[in-house]
mmCIF file of C-alpha atoms in Angstrom:
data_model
loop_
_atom_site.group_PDB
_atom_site.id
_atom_site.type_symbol
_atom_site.label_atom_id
_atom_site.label_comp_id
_atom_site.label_asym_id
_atom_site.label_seq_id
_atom_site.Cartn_x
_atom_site.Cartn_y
_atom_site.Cartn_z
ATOM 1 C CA UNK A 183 -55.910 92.886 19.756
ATOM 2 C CA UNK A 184 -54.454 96.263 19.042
ATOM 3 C CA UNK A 185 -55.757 96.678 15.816
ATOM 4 C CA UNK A 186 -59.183 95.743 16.739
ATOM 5 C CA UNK A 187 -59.769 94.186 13.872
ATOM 6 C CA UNK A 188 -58.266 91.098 11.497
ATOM 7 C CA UNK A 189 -54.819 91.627 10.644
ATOM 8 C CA UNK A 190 -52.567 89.775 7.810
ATOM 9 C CA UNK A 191 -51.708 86.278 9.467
ATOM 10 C CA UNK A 192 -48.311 85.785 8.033
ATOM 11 C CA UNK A 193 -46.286 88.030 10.383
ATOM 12 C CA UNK A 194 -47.372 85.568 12.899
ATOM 13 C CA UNK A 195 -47.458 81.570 11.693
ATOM 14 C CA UNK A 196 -45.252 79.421 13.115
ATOM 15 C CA UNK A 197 -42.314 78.188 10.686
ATOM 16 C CA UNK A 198 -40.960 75.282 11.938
ATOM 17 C CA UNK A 199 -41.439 72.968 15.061
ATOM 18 C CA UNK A 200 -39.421 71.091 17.184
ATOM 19 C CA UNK A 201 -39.827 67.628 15.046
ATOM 20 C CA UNK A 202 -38.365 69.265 11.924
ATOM 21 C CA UNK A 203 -41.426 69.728 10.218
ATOM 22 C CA UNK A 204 -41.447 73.644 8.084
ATOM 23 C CA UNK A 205 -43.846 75.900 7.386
ATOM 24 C CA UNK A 206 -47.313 74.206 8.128
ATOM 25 C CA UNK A 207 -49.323 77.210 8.000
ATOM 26 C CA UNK A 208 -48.343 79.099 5.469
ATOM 27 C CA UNK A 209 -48.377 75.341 3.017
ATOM 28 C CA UNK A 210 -51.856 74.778 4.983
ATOM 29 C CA UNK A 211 -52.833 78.934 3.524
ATOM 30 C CA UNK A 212 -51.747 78.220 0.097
ATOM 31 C CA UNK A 213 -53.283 75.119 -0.286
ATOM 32 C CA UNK A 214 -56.649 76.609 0.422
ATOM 33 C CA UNK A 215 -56.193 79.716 -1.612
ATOM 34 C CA UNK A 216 -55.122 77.466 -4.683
ATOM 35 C CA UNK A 217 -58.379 74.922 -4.024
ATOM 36 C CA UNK A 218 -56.229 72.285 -3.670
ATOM 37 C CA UNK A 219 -56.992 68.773 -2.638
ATOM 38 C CA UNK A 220 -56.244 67.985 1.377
ATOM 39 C CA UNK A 221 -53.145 66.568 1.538
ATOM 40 C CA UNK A 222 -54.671 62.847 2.404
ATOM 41 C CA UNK A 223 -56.777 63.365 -0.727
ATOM 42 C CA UNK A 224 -57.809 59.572 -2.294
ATOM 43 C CA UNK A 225 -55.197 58.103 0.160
ATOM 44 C CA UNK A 226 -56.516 55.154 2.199
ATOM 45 C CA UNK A 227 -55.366 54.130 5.919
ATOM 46 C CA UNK A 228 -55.548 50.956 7.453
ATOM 47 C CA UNK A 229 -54.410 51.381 11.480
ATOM 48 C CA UNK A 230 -52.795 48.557 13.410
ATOM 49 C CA UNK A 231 -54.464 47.193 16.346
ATOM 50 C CA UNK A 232 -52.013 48.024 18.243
ATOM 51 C CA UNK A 233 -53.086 51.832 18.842
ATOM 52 C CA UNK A 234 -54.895 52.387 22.318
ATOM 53 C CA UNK A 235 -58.075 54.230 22.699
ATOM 54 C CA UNK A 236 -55.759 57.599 23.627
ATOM 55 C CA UNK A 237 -55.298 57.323 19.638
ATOM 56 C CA UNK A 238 -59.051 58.326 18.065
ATOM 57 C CA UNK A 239 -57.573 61.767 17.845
ATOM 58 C CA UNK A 240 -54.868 60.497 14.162
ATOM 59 C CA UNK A 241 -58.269 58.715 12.720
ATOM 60 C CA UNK A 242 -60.138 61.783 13.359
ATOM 61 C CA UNK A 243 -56.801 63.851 12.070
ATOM 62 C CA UNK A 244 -56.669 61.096 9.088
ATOM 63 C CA UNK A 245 -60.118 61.952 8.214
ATOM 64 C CA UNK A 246 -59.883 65.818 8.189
ATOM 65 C CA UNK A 247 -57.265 66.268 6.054
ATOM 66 C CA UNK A 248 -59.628 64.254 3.455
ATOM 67 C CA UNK A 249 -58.247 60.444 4.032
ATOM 68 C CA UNK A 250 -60.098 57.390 4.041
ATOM 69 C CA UNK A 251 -60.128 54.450 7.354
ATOM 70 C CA UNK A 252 -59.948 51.157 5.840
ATOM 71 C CA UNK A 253 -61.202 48.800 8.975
ATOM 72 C CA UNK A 254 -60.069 44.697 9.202
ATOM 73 C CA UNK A 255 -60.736 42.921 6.602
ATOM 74 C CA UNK A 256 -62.459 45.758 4.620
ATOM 75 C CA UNK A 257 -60.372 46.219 1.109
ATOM 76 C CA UNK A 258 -60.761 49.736 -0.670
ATOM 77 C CA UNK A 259 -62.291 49.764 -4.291
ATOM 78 C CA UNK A 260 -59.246 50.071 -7.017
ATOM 79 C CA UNK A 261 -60.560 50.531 -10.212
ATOM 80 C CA UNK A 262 -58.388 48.184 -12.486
ATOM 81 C CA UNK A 263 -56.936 50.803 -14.484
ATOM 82 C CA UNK A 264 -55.446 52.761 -11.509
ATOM 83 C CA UNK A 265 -54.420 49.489 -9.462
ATOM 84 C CA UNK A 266 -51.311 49.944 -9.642
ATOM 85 C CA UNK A 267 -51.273 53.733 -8.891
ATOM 86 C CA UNK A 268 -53.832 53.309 -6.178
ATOM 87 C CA UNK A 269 -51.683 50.598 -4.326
ATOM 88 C CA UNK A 270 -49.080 53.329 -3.742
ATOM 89 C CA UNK A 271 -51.991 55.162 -1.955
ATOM 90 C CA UNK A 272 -52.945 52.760 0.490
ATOM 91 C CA UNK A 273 -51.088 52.654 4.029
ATOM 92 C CA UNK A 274 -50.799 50.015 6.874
ATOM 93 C CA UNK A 275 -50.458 52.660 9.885
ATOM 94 C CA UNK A 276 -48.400 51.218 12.789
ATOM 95 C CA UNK A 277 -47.524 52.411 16.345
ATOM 96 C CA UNK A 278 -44.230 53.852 16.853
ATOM 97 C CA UNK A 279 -44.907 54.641 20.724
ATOM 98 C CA UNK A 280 -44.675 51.816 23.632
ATOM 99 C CA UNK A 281 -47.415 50.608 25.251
ATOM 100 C CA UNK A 282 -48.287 51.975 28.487
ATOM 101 C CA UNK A 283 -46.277 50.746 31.705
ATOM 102 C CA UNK A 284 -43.352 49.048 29.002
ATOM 103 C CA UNK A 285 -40.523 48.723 30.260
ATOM 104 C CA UNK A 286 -37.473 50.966 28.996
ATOM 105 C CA UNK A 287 -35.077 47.734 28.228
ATOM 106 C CA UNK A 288 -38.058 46.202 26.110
ATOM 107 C CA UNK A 289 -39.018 49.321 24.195
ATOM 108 C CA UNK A 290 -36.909 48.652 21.156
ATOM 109 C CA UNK A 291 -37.627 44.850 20.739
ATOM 110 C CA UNK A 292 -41.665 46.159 21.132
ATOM 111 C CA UNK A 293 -41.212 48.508 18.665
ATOM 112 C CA UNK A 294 -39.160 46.389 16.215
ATOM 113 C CA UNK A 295 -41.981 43.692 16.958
ATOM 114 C CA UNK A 296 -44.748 45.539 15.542
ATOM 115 C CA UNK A 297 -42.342 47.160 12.606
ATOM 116 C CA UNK A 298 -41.796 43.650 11.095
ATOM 117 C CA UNK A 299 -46.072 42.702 11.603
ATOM 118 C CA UNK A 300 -47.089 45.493 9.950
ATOM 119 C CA UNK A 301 -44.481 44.846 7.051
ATOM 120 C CA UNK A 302 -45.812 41.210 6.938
ATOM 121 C CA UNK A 303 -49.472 43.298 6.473
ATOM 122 C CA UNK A 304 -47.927 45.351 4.532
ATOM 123 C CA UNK A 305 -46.964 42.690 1.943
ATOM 124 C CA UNK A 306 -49.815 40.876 1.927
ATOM 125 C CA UNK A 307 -52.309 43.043 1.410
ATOM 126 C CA UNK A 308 -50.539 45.289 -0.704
ATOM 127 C CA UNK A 309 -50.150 48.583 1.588
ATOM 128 C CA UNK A 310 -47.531 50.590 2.001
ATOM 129 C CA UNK A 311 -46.146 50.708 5.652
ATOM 130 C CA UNK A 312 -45.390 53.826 7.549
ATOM 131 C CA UNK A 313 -44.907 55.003 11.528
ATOM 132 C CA UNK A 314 -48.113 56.899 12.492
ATOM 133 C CA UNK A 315 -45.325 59.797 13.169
ATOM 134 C CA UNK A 316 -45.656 60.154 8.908
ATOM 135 C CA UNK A 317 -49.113 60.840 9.663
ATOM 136 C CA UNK A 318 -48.254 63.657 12.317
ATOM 137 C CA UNK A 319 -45.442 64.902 10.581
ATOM 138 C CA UNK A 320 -47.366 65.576 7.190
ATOM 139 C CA UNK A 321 -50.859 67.116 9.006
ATOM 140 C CA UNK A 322 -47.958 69.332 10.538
ATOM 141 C CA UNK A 323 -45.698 70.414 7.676
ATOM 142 C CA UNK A 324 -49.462 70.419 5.564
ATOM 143 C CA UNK A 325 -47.427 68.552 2.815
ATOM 144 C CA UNK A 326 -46.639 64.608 2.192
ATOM 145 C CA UNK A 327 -43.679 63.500 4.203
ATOM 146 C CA UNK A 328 -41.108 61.848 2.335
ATOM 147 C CA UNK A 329 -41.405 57.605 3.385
ATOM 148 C CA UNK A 330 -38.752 56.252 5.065
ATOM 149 C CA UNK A 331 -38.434 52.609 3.449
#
């Protein structure tokens, strides 16, 4: 406001937050100077049923940082000679938060619950599984997250 007028935004981005995640804006800066790809670039997301409504906002996330929904029972086009590349591409998105109103003994048997459906999914239909936190963590750090497996 001093300046009255644009200054260099560097001095200024955030560098880390309080989930671990390092240097977001300054990745997110680079990666727009360079032209890359966004970071969910040819990556395709199919979301558990399990999210509540409260949860539009990591679809509409998903979506801006250039990935693909994949609804039920929809399958994404793999051309034959990528297959097997293009399988490591696809997700099975799961809920790692309680449902509303849970109660705190039940918590860890919920989440375990859904863990071991969406790795069922996961294995059938050929998707890699991850904790919508992976999402969050990678729009954050504006770089892939290393998968937990």
């Amino acid at each position: 406001m001093e300046a009255m007028q644009p200054v260099p935004e560097e001095p200024y981005e955030v560098t880390h937050d309080v989930h671990g995640c390092f240097d977001g804006p300054k990745n997110g800066r680079i990666r727009i100077t360079q032209k890359a790809p966004k970071i969910f670039s040819g990556m395709c997301f199919h979301f558990s049923s399990y999210f509540s409504p409260d949860f539009k906002y990591l679809e509409e996330l998903t979506l801006a940082a250039g990935g693909t929904i994949v609804k039920r029972n929809e399958t994404p086009a793999l051309n034959d000679t990528n297959a097997k590349q293009d399988s490591l591409k696809n997700f099975f998105v799961y809920c790692l938060d309680p449902p509303e109103g849970c109660n705190l003994t039940e918590v860890a048997d919920v989440i375990q619950k859904r863990a071991e459906e969406a790795e069922v999914f996961g294995v059938k239909s050929g998707n890699q599984v991850i904790g919508h936190t992976w999402l969050l963590d990678s729009i954050a750090a504006c770089k892939l997250q290393p998968v937990d497996c």
